[in-house]
XYZ file of C-alpha atoms in Angstrom:
734
model
C -73.722 8.923 -63.925
C -70.525 10.268 -62.609
C -70.674 14.279 -62.662
C -67.853 16.120 -64.493
C -66.604 12.573 -65.523
C -64.252 12.564 -62.468
C -62.868 9.102 -61.883
C -64.160 7.418 -59.030
C -60.902 7.283 -56.824
C -60.133 10.963 -57.299
C -63.378 11.995 -56.442
C -63.326 9.919 -53.178
C -59.702 11.480 -52.222
C -61.275 15.116 -52.382
C -64.240 14.359 -50.624
C -61.966 12.817 -47.759
C -60.005 15.986 -47.111
C -62.944 18.166 -47.424
C -64.248 15.658 -44.575
C -60.855 15.274 -42.389
C -60.986 19.417 -42.253
C -64.045 19.983 -41.194
C -64.210 16.866 -39.081
C -65.361 17.307 -35.498
C -62.973 14.924 -34.456
C -59.912 17.157 -35.203
C -61.882 20.070 -33.493
C -62.142 17.967 -30.436
C -58.533 16.821 -30.602
C -57.262 20.675 -31.344
C -59.641 21.695 -27.927
C -58.357 18.878 -25.831
C -54.455 19.578 -26.768
C -55.364 23.690 -26.291
C -56.648 22.840 -22.670
C -53.821 20.436 -21.845
C -51.724 22.953 -22.683
C -53.197 25.508 -20.818
C -53.366 23.002 -17.809
C -49.607 22.734 -17.862
C -48.520 25.987 -17.817
C -51.024 26.920 -15.355
C -49.631 24.015 -13.260
C -45.801 25.142 -14.293
C -47.147 28.848 -12.860
C -48.802 27.331 -9.203
C -45.368 25.172 -8.985
C -43.521 28.313 -9.598
C -45.731 30.270 -6.809
C -45.433 27.339 -4.544
C -41.626 27.014 -4.914
C -41.510 30.799 -4.091
C -43.279 30.443 -1.210
C -41.433 27.754 0.662
C -39.497 28.518 3.628
C -35.628 28.418 3.944
C -33.999 25.288 5.308
C -32.310 25.881 8.886
C -28.505 25.239 9.572
C -27.754 24.567 5.993
C -24.445 26.657 6.523
C -23.256 24.041 9.240
C -24.788 20.940 7.297
C -22.229 18.089 5.974
C -23.136 14.872 4.758
C -23.511 11.698 6.513
C -19.897 10.463 7.034
C -19.569 6.726 7.166
C -16.960 5.058 8.912
C -13.619 5.947 7.560
C -10.565 4.816 8.109
C -7.429 7.617 8.339
C -4.073 7.256 8.367
C -1.865 9.047 11.386
C -1.929 12.482 9.702
C -5.475 12.202 9.131
C -5.368 11.161 5.361
C -8.759 9.162 4.416
C -7.388 6.035 3.296
C -10.823 4.130 3.123
C -14.228 4.800 3.840
C -17.329 2.346 3.747
C -19.939 3.610 1.860
C -21.256 7.304 1.032
C -19.292 10.077 1.300
C -15.638 11.106 1.688
C -15.726 14.871 2.903
C -12.974 17.169 2.460
C -13.498 20.432 2.326
C -12.519 23.293 0.270
C -13.494 27.083 0.302
C -14.177 28.318 -2.836
C -11.704 30.936 -3.196
C -9.055 27.558 -3.496
C -10.731 26.297 -6.047
C -9.403 27.560 -9.429
C -11.455 29.788 -11.428
C -11.174 27.460 -14.767
C -12.455 24.610 -12.707
C -15.467 26.609 -12.019
C -16.075 27.609 -15.313
C -15.851 24.310 -16.611
C -18.425 23.066 -14.280
C -20.825 25.890 -14.690
C -20.183 25.375 -18.693
C -20.946 21.510 -18.603
C -23.777 21.301 -15.949
C -25.500 24.726 -15.612
C -24.796 27.357 -17.743
C -27.683 29.595 -16.102
C -26.746 29.244 -12.908
C -25.968 32.619 -11.849
C -29.412 33.516 -13.111
C -32.088 31.025 -12.313
C -33.951 30.488 -8.488
C -32.556 27.238 -8.119
C -34.398 25.363 -11.042
C -35.157 25.902 -14.539
C -38.574 25.117 -15.601
C -38.402 25.889 -19.366
C -35.044 23.801 -19.609
C -37.364 21.472 -17.516
C -39.971 21.456 -20.089
C -37.727 21.476 -23.088
C -35.993 17.824 -21.952
C -39.260 16.260 -21.010
C -40.709 16.964 -24.873
C -37.161 15.953 -26.022
C -37.389 12.549 -24.008
C -41.193 11.893 -24.930
C -40.245 12.075 -28.676
C -36.921 10.082 -28.170
C -38.460 7.337 -26.371
C -36.212 7.485 -23.601
C -33.775 9.516 -21.421
C -31.433 12.022 -23.755
C -31.531 15.277 -21.684
C -31.387 16.071 -18.163
C -32.442 19.168 -16.771
C -31.392 19.202 -13.109
C -29.272 22.457 -12.343
C -26.525 22.745 -9.849
C -28.946 23.432 -7.081
C -31.051 20.352 -7.582
C -28.175 18.404 -7.892
C -27.021 19.023 -4.739
C -30.238 18.672 -3.140
C -30.170 15.177 -4.402
C -26.436 15.197 -2.958
C -27.402 16.120 0.557
C -31.265 15.172 0.994
C -32.480 12.509 -1.580
C -32.166 9.344 -3.471
C -31.294 9.050 -7.136
C -34.303 7.173 -7.954
C -35.688 8.312 -11.388
C -39.044 8.689 -10.348
C -41.667 11.721 -10.733
C -42.050 12.288 -6.892
C -38.374 12.413 -6.102
C -38.347 14.602 -8.940
C -40.948 17.360 -7.665
C -38.753 17.051 -4.235
C -35.880 18.090 -5.882
C -37.314 20.930 -6.972
C -38.602 21.924 -3.651
C -35.543 21.164 -1.776
C -33.404 23.431 -4.394
C -35.857 26.480 -4.208
C -35.647 26.275 -0.371
C -31.655 25.921 -0.520
C -31.775 29.184 -2.853
C -33.439 31.245 -0.463
C -30.847 29.770 2.348
C -27.662 30.619 0.990
C -25.859 32.420 -1.710
C -24.957 31.093 -4.972
C -21.260 31.168 -4.228
C -21.891 28.960 -0.864
C -23.970 26.464 -3.505
C -21.275 26.232 -5.890
C -18.880 25.530 -2.608
C -21.183 22.791 -1.323
C -21.392 21.271 -4.843
C -17.769 20.927 -5.345
C -17.273 19.668 -2.224
C -19.940 16.864 -2.072
C -20.290 16.065 -6.142
C -19.413 12.068 -6.839
C -16.630 12.180 -9.647
C -16.097 8.662 -10.116
C -13.481 6.034 -8.656
C -14.248 6.440 -4.993
C -13.803 10.551 -5.616
C -16.361 13.030 -3.646
C -15.675 16.424 -4.248
C -13.116 18.293 -6.967
C -10.215 17.901 -3.985
C -10.648 14.310 -3.975
C -10.579 14.108 -7.737
C -7.644 15.751 -8.136
C -5.715 13.634 -5.936
C -7.141 10.465 -7.287
C -7.128 10.981 -10.969
C -3.714 13.115 -11.104
C -2.054 13.021 -7.496
C -1.901 16.725 -7.509
C -3.581 19.613 -5.444
C -6.306 21.729 -6.802
C -4.163 24.629 -7.658
C -1.743 22.457 -9.814
C -4.609 20.968 -12.287
C -4.043 22.062 -15.695
C -6.849 23.151 -18.058
C -7.210 19.922 -19.398
C -7.235 18.020 -16.096
C -9.927 20.225 -14.789
C -12.181 19.742 -18.205
C -11.616 16.493 -17.333
C -13.021 16.521 -13.862
C -15.906 18.860 -14.825
C -17.429 16.256 -17.217
C -17.603 13.557 -14.604
C -20.648 14.441 -12.927
C -23.211 13.220 -15.476
C -21.883 9.914 -15.726
C -18.868 9.209 -13.152
C -18.337 5.694 -13.934
C -18.578 5.772 -17.656
C -16.290 8.613 -18.227
C -13.844 7.895 -15.235
C -10.392 7.535 -17.134
C -9.812 4.765 -14.872
C -12.546 2.879 -16.730
C -12.154 4.087 -20.536
C -9.303 6.898 -21.435
C -11.073 7.308 -24.838
C -14.573 8.338 -23.362
C -12.923 10.180 -20.944
C -10.776 12.306 -23.194
C -13.761 12.728 -25.704
C -15.976 14.235 -22.810
C -12.869 16.391 -21.613
C -12.954 17.646 -25.265
C -16.997 18.253 -25.143
C -16.350 20.416 -21.781
C -13.302 22.561 -23.421
C -15.425 23.125 -26.439
C -18.590 24.307 -24.392
C -15.920 26.580 -22.567
C -14.622 28.025 -25.600
C -18.381 28.612 -26.884
C -19.170 30.247 -23.666
C -15.894 32.572 -24.493
C -14.377 31.222 -20.997
C -11.229 30.363 -23.069
C -9.793 31.523 -26.247
C -9.598 29.484 -29.550
C -5.633 28.631 -28.938
C -6.132 27.963 -25.551
C -8.875 25.278 -26.387
C -7.144 23.819 -28.996
C -4.150 23.399 -26.779
C -6.065 21.748 -23.786
C -7.753 19.720 -26.458
C -4.513 18.241 -27.546
C -2.671 17.675 -24.314
C -2.490 14.102 -23.222
C -3.963 12.447 -20.197
C -1.599 11.286 -17.374
C -3.112 9.973 -14.969
C -1.667 9.266 -10.976
C 0.601 5.951 -11.495
C -1.215 4.332 -8.773
C -3.478 1.363 -9.648
C -7.356 2.445 -9.525
C -7.583 0.299 -6.084
C -4.882 2.475 -4.403
C -6.684 5.228 -5.601
C -9.784 4.400 -3.697
C -8.583 2.730 -0.942
C -4.835 3.869 -0.262
C -3.778 0.507 1.746
C -6.128 -2.262 1.048
C -4.056 -4.707 2.793
C -3.592 -2.932 5.949
C -7.083 -1.899 5.969
C -8.392 -5.660 6.039
C -5.493 -6.149 8.761
C -7.854 -3.237 10.535
C -10.296 -4.474 10.092
C -9.209 -8.335 12.123
C -8.270 -6.165 14.803
C -11.092 -4.165 15.407
C -13.311 -7.022 15.361
C -10.974 -8.273 18.101
C -11.692 -5.330 19.973
C -15.124 -6.227 20.103
C -16.709 -4.580 16.860
C -18.796 -6.349 14.654
C -18.449 -5.742 10.781
C -21.567 -4.367 10.773
C -21.045 -1.641 13.743
C -17.920 -0.717 11.163
C -19.278 -0.795 8.290
C -22.437 1.650 9.400
C -21.745 3.043 12.289
C -20.184 6.123 11.464
C -16.912 5.669 13.078
C -13.564 7.364 12.692
C -10.629 4.845 12.676
C -7.175 6.984 13.369
C -4.760 4.315 12.373
C -0.965 4.164 12.890
C -0.135 4.453 8.880
C 2.347 6.514 7.899
C 0.723 7.517 4.452
C 3.677 9.338 2.553
C 5.430 6.055 3.324
C 2.593 3.871 2.196
C 1.837 5.616 -1.205
C 5.752 5.245 -1.514
C 5.698 1.140 -0.860
C 2.857 0.972 -3.092
C 4.921 2.750 -6.333
C 8.351 1.132 -4.968
C 6.872 -2.372 -5.360
C 5.611 -1.447 -9.099
C 8.661 0.158 -10.095
C 11.210 -2.152 -8.888
C 9.336 -5.230 -10.069
C 8.799 -3.516 -13.763
C 12.039 -2.911 -13.909
C 13.474 -6.408 -13.188
C 10.841 -7.558 -15.902
C 8.458 -9.147 -12.954
C 5.261 -7.724 -14.503
C 3.049 -10.822 -14.269
C 0.484 -11.520 -12.048
C 2.367 -14.330 -10.401
C 5.569 -12.026 -9.737
C 4.573 -10.549 -6.232
C 6.170 -8.082 -3.514
C 5.343 -7.764 0.039
C 6.506 -4.483 2.648
C 5.971 -4.264 6.107
C 7.083 -1.871 8.588
C 6.933 -0.372 11.847
C 8.227 1.108 15.161
C 10.474 -0.703 17.173
C 10.097 1.933 19.843
C 6.087 1.885 20.293
C 4.830 -0.812 17.863
C 2.562 1.438 15.502
C 2.354 0.003 11.921
C 3.856 2.171 9.294
C 3.499 0.392 6.229
C 1.822 -2.585 5.011
C 1.556 -3.827 1.498
C 0.713 -7.314 1.086
C 0.998 -7.212 -2.658
C 1.512 -5.502 -5.815
C -2.406 -5.469 -6.758
C -5.254 -5.922 -4.318
C -7.713 -5.514 -6.767
C -6.483 -8.697 -8.715
C -4.996 -10.554 -5.212
C -6.455 -10.154 -1.847
C -4.271 -12.524 -0.883
C -1.997 -11.119 2.166
C 1.488 -11.793 1.871
C 2.553 -10.150 5.076
C 0.386 -12.227 7.552
C -0.929 -15.055 5.604
C 2.183 -16.323 3.450
C 4.669 -18.654 4.632
C 7.670 -19.105 2.726
C 11.209 -20.398 3.409
C 13.411 -17.375 5.143
C 16.689 -18.134 3.347
C 19.641 -16.254 4.554
C 17.660 -13.826 6.577
C 17.321 -16.350 8.909
C 21.173 -16.058 9.729
C 21.124 -13.396 12.328
C 19.616 -15.490 14.877
C 22.167 -18.357 14.758
C 24.807 -15.454 15.028
C 22.939 -13.653 18.010
C 22.392 -16.993 19.710
C 26.448 -17.541 19.446
C 26.723 -14.086 20.926
C 24.656 -14.800 23.619
C 26.753 -17.905 24.518
C 29.954 -15.711 24.862
C 31.124 -15.534 20.999
C 32.646 -12.190 19.955
C 32.268 -10.797 16.692
C 36.055 -10.556 15.989
C 36.261 -14.524 16.774
C 37.529 -16.373 13.478
C 35.690 -18.865 12.139
C 36.682 -21.134 8.807
C 35.320 -19.839 5.635
C 35.866 -23.555 3.963
C 33.954 -26.799 3.149
C 32.549 -28.737 6.020
C 30.614 -31.808 6.501
C 28.134 -32.149 9.312
C 27.045 -35.927 9.525
C 26.075 -36.496 6.039
C 25.172 -33.157 5.358
C 27.935 -30.929 3.049
C 26.650 -27.306 2.920
C 28.349 -25.015 0.562
C 28.807 -21.543 -0.662
C 27.099 -20.065 -3.630
C 29.492 -20.531 -6.794
C 32.156 -22.700 -4.399
C 33.712 -19.209 -3.302
C 35.994 -19.806 -0.058
C 37.716 -17.278 1.976
C 39.791 -19.018 4.508
C 39.487 -17.990 8.341
C 37.603 -14.866 8.771
C 35.691 -12.929 11.663
C 32.233 -14.022 12.489
C 30.964 -10.737 11.675
C 32.894 -11.013 8.134
C 31.101 -14.465 7.806
C 27.389 -12.765 8.377
C 28.385 -9.679 6.444
C 29.142 -11.680 3.018
C 26.568 -14.384 4.180
C 28.959 -17.468 4.287
C 26.830 -20.772 4.004
C 29.450 -22.650 5.727
C 30.611 -20.617 8.387
C 27.208 -20.311 9.444
C 26.890 -24.001 9.090
C 29.840 -24.370 11.243
C 28.582 -22.147 13.931
C 25.438 -23.634 14.141
C 27.025 -27.230 14.493
C 29.149 -25.438 17.466
C 26.312 -23.974 19.686
C 23.629 -26.362 18.689
C 20.064 -26.689 17.078
C 18.210 -25.762 20.168
C 19.273 -22.695 21.247
C 18.644 -21.404 17.850
C 15.133 -22.351 17.904
C 14.518 -21.178 21.802
C 15.806 -17.642 20.810
C 13.731 -17.476 17.400
C 10.714 -18.038 19.498
C 11.470 -15.595 21.990
C 12.042 -12.776 19.132
C 8.848 -13.505 17.784
C 8.985 -16.412 15.099
C 5.988 -18.717 15.589
C 5.946 -20.555 12.931
C 6.933 -24.294 13.070
C 10.798 -24.645 13.232
C 12.335 -28.098 12.424
C 14.954 -29.562 14.436
C 17.484 -29.372 11.758
C 20.732 -27.905 10.826
C 19.453 -26.819 7.401
C 17.765 -24.092 9.410
C 20.987 -22.266 9.639
C 20.464 -21.569 6.078
C 16.770 -20.533 6.375
C 15.226 -23.663 5.358
C 12.217 -23.237 7.309
C 9.309 -21.040 6.437
C 8.436 -17.849 8.486
C 5.958 -14.833 7.648
C 7.347 -11.550 6.579
C 5.218 -9.930 9.677
C 7.112 -12.241 12.136
C 10.756 -12.144 11.054
C 10.216 -8.316 10.524
C 8.881 -7.990 14.428
C 11.643 -10.068 15.210
C 14.414 -7.878 14.000
C 12.671 -5.084 15.659
C 14.554 -6.392 18.594
C 17.911 -5.579 17.568
C 16.510 -1.848 16.963
C 15.326 -1.578 20.339
C 17.969 -2.666 22.781
C 16.663 -6.125 22.884
C 13.417 -5.248 23.725
C 10.701 -6.968 21.329
C 7.660 -4.472 21.131
C 3.850 -6.167 19.468
C 3.070 -4.218 16.377
C -0.270 -2.409 16.215
C -2.345 -0.541 13.899
C -5.197 1.096 15.727
C -4.649 4.363 17.473
C -8.152 5.639 18.485
C -11.994 5.000 17.307
C -14.533 7.948 17.255
C -18.130 7.708 17.461
C -19.807 9.935 14.831
C -20.455 12.277 17.385
C -16.729 12.541 18.846
C -16.641 10.366 21.539
C -13.445 8.326 21.879
C -14.694 4.484 21.939
C -11.142 3.141 22.226
C -7.642 4.299 22.645
C -4.685 2.307 22.075
C -2.719 2.028 25.174
C 1.235 1.370 25.693
C 2.681 -1.319 23.436
C 3.500 -4.279 24.994
C 7.150 -5.122 25.367
C 9.307 -7.695 26.743
C 12.886 -8.201 27.415
C 14.341 -10.979 25.484
C 17.958 -9.963 24.750
C 20.854 -8.228 26.220
C 21.629 -4.767 25.137
C 25.054 -5.684 24.510
C 23.865 -8.490 22.289
C 21.380 -6.189 20.355
C 24.668 -3.731 19.999
C 26.789 -5.973 18.875
C 24.330 -7.452 16.088
C 23.652 -4.091 15.046
C 27.074 -3.265 14.578
C 27.476 -6.621 12.709
C 24.401 -6.255 10.266
C 25.703 -2.448 9.389
C 28.434 -4.116 7.554
C 26.165 -5.980 5.617
C 24.860 -2.731 4.086
C 28.174 -0.675 3.805
C 30.237 -3.507 2.705
C 28.068 -6.606 2.235
C 25.615 -8.108 0.272
C 23.093 -5.409 1.099
C 24.854 -2.366 -0.363
C 21.801 -1.384 -2.421
C 20.065 -0.518 0.739
C 22.375 1.900 1.826
C 20.138 5.147 3.084
C 22.661 7.430 3.749
C 22.016 7.088 7.423
C 23.055 4.911 10.150
C 21.091 1.708 9.405
C 21.712 -2.362 9.357
C 19.939 -5.342 7.985
C 20.767 -8.595 6.539
C 19.677 -10.077 2.915
C 18.174 -13.019 2.123
C 17.564 -15.513 -0.977
C 16.478 -19.353 -0.862
C 17.174 -22.222 -2.815
C 16.970 -21.775 -6.750
C 15.834 -17.940 -6.132
C 12.646 -18.639 -5.206
C 12.198 -16.332 -2.423
C 14.324 -13.309 -1.732
C 14.402 -10.742 1.568
C 15.827 -7.630 3.061
C 14.951 -7.238 6.467
C 16.827 -4.050 8.147
C 16.240 -1.007 10.810
C 17.287 2.300 11.658
C 16.931 3.309 15.358
C 13.463 4.408 14.347
C 11.985 1.926 11.864
C 11.927 -1.656 10.868
C 10.857 -2.743 7.616
C 10.494 -6.058 6.256
C 10.647 -6.899 1.770
C 9.781 -10.090 0.539
C 9.631 -10.771 -3.256
C 8.696 -14.162 -4.794
C 6.375 -15.909 -7.397
C 2.918 -17.196 -5.956
C 3.417 -20.172 -7.600
C 6.769 -20.841 -5.917
C 8.253 -20.987 -8.964
C 12.165 -19.623 -9.673
C 12.908 -15.799 -9.878
C 15.682 -16.032 -12.483
C 18.987 -14.528 -10.595
C 17.289 -12.520 -8.438
C 18.420 -12.204 -4.731
C 17.757 -10.320 -1.368
C 20.699 -8.073 -2.544
C 18.693 -6.609 -5.523
C 15.130 -5.788 -5.743
C 13.939 -6.260 -2.070
C 16.652 -4.258 -1.107
C 15.836 -1.539 -3.642
C 12.200 -1.535 -2.465
C 13.593 -1.404 1.144
C 15.903 1.487 0.397
C 13.030 3.624 -1.262
C 10.313 2.686 1.249
C 12.976 3.755 4.014
C 13.698 7.286 2.487
C 10.617 8.211 3.319
C 9.667 6.327 6.433
C 12.642 7.667 8.358
C 12.558 11.283 6.886
C 10.547 12.341 9.967
C 13.504 11.133 12.727
C 16.729 12.576 11.058
C 20.168 10.910 11.166
C 20.041 9.518 14.183
C 22.188 6.614 15.351
C 21.791 3.908 17.734
C 22.094 4.516 21.432
C 24.288 1.826 22.179
C 27.443 0.731 23.864
C 30.482 1.042 21.776
C 30.994 -2.044 19.523
C 34.333 -2.157 17.829
C 34.885 -4.628 15.159
C 38.680 -5.514 14.452
C 39.931 -4.270 11.208
C 40.572 -7.581 8.762
C 42.494 -8.467 5.725
C 41.079 -11.611 4.053
C 42.462 -14.037 1.432
C 41.239 -13.272 -2.175
C 38.421 -15.335 -2.855
C 39.247 -18.693 -4.092
C 36.624 -20.121 -6.286
C 37.068 -23.616 -6.445
C 35.536 -27.106 -6.273
C 33.745 -28.435 -3.194
C 36.059 -31.629 -3.192
C 39.438 -28.900 -4.115
C 38.635 -26.993 -1.550
C 38.461 -29.695 1.275
C 41.282 -31.550 0.019
C 43.260 -28.378 -0.041
C 42.636 -27.476 3.577
C 43.143 -31.319 5.025
C 46.614 -31.093 3.278
C 47.331 -27.771 4.989
C 45.862 -28.907 8.226
C 47.996 -32.331 8.370
C 51.023 -30.076 7.328
C 50.593 -27.748 10.250
C 51.784 -24.944 7.867
C 50.416 -21.610 7.709
C 47.469 -21.145 5.252
C 49.248 -19.974 2.192
C 47.757 -16.132 1.538
C 46.829 -14.998 -2.018
C 46.787 -11.379 -2.924
C 45.109 -9.371 0.182
C 41.443 -7.619 -0.308
C 41.100 -5.267 2.566
C 37.454 -5.462 4.239
C 37.888 -2.610 6.976
C 34.641 -2.202 8.770
C 33.624 0.834 10.567
C 34.250 0.830 14.745
C 30.690 0.826 15.467
C 30.789 1.141 19.384
C 32.658 -0.599 23.099
C 35.944 -1.631 24.113
C 34.813 -5.106 24.817
C 31.632 -6.916 25.448
C 30.304 -8.741 28.671
C 27.374 -10.974 27.004
C 24.933 -12.108 29.933
C 22.754 -14.739 28.498
C 19.453 -14.143 29.155
C 18.107 -17.760 27.786
C 17.925 -20.760 29.749
C 21.544 -21.825 28.096
C 24.727 -22.489 30.094
C 27.127 -21.567 27.611
C 30.505 -23.702 26.572
C 33.843 -22.609 26.654
C 34.027 -19.521 24.497
C 36.286 -20.607 21.423
C 39.625 -19.355 21.599
C 40.218 -15.928 20.387
C 43.169 -15.632 17.474
C 45.394 -12.697 18.015
C 47.218 -13.189 14.715
C 45.976 -14.969 11.495
C 49.529 -17.160 11.610
C 47.835 -19.927 13.614
C 44.094 -20.640 13.190
C 42.285 -22.634 15.658
C 38.790 -24.174 14.813
C 36.280 -23.845 17.257
C 35.127 -27.023 18.547
C 31.631 -28.388 16.567
C 30.754 -30.804 19.122
C 30.416 -29.446 22.472
C 26.710 -30.402 24.213
C 24.285 -28.017 25.420
C 22.913 -28.525 28.416
C 19.028 -26.704 28.777
C 17.243 -26.156 31.692
C 13.867 -28.270 32.491
C 11.836 -25.528 32.103
C 12.140 -25.191 28.438
C 11.337 -28.402 27.040
C 11.375 -29.259 23.212
C 9.700 -32.372 21.906
C 11.583 -35.431 21.632
C 14.485 -36.083 19.335
C 13.017 -39.011 17.452
C 10.095 -36.503 16.449
C 12.569 -33.831 14.600
C 13.244 -34.172 10.826
C 16.714 -35.934 10.501
C 19.991 -33.949 8.821
C 18.928 -34.029 5.023
C 21.342 -36.331 2.693
C 22.295 -33.870 0.215
C 24.751 -31.831 -1.216
C 22.890 -29.026 -2.588
C 23.795 -25.082 -1.589
C 20.763 -23.949 0.719
C 20.686 -20.752 0.897
C 21.996 -19.537 -2.157
C 23.755 -16.116 -2.736
C 22.643 -12.618 -1.172
């Protein structure tokens, strides 16, 4: 019989409760838990006593991170590192107070109150992580983080955590809190290649620390927890969210008031205009070139990347940054925003050969193809100065007259862009306006072989066909070689070999390599260099390169290939030579882009910075007088009509009909007369008759034979490419 008529189920339930409350198992569990807690606290006390007893770390004040191989610009800016650290020291007093407060509020609010570690905080984080089943809280103080940065790895193990506590305790015994904070600010990794707050300010905002806003400081302070996640280059949204969390903590800790908090929170994130690649590697194409040069010097890749070397390069840091910016800005302004739209810039000193600027493309992260030394593209009218130089070497004067009228050479009938012809003009004007027919006439007069020989000694090594069309740049070249060749004009006829490495130092400061004096060779007479410089000055002042005018003595030449597929501007001052190429990687047309547009503008922007250290110095050359000339008004007629009119005029023997005159008056650039001395193995033909007055025009002979000495041989004639059977305009407009 069931007692008290209680249902069986309920009676069992009550009975079960009574048994569980009095269960020996629960008592044992409670005792074990109490024991574990006691042991844990005893262990914590023992750990604290152990940490207190640890000795200080010797020489911590002078300790620096293990700096790996770095590439530096000529003024000491670190442009690339190969691994762990980029040490850029800044004293605590130089760091804005609000940046320090932001880091403390975010990373370690009790920094000035704990002995380097926070055992209670460690306990709380352990409990939270166990309950969550994953790591949701960290417990590393700023001192612990510094100990890990300087002495330990990032492995997530219990052993490493104990070592971290140990080293943190020793650091606290060795240096002051302010010194710990200073070392942390200099060494903490802040994403995107930034080590230390000074580096982060430069990489993310291109600013010095003192110029940062509160919002920018908060963004930097939020990065140590997860640099790659919160980097604004990775995700602007996550970076903004993290920044706002930092600002909130600063407000709660009363570092800032509510109005300041709201104002900083509303501020948009404005990053440096450079792509992320240029933030972490200021000159990636240049650094690749330096690597190749180091290997030529005998260094292995492993030695370079892991040897702790300091590589002092020739790079002009400010000019390189401007080149990176100028490429992007000018391409974008022209609507050339596709990945295939590319540009390259190469600058060096024609005096000593130091490479100053080297940009092989617009975005290294998307394309590592180097368009300075690897790309071989048609040169267009940028090749014309070699024809005029060969003519000057053979005795022609820049004031000699040449017909800017249609011409037929064999089966080749070149024509000017837009069928624009000016009649008889001086040689210097022909180059200034980049006349195709004048250049072809001149080439026919002096011959192909002397031009090829001249281009070779000036530094062009790419294949040059024995073909009259090279006068208009049908041959392909490298930007590196073209720029090197133009350096001969700037350096009094001497060719200098560009170089990139000034010095290599070991990790102990021992000099392992130091650059010798640059290799130079005399390839042009100084009067020839002076004459060509005077002519090419008019290109910038009055000709096709006016967009390149930098307001100081400079000379250069535009270049545009057939169908506007490649565009160049190569120019120089007495101290810097710069070449710019713009084109599409797939060799497609660039619209109506010419050498006088985007390339000239990029050149202008780069040269303003690259030449700044040298002032407005002019070329120390003999005086070249370019006689004032009044040209006929430009005639825009068809090729056949121009040829017919010219033939009729020639048959009648009348003076050329003068249209309304326009004045092209060049500056007097420097000598009363030129006495060219040819250093090439060429015997000059009789110089064309000089024209004293435009009333009677005599064309230079176009069938003179060139005698070449035996020691400089060219391949047999039957191996050369024939003169093309075409009437297409090669060279385009500049």
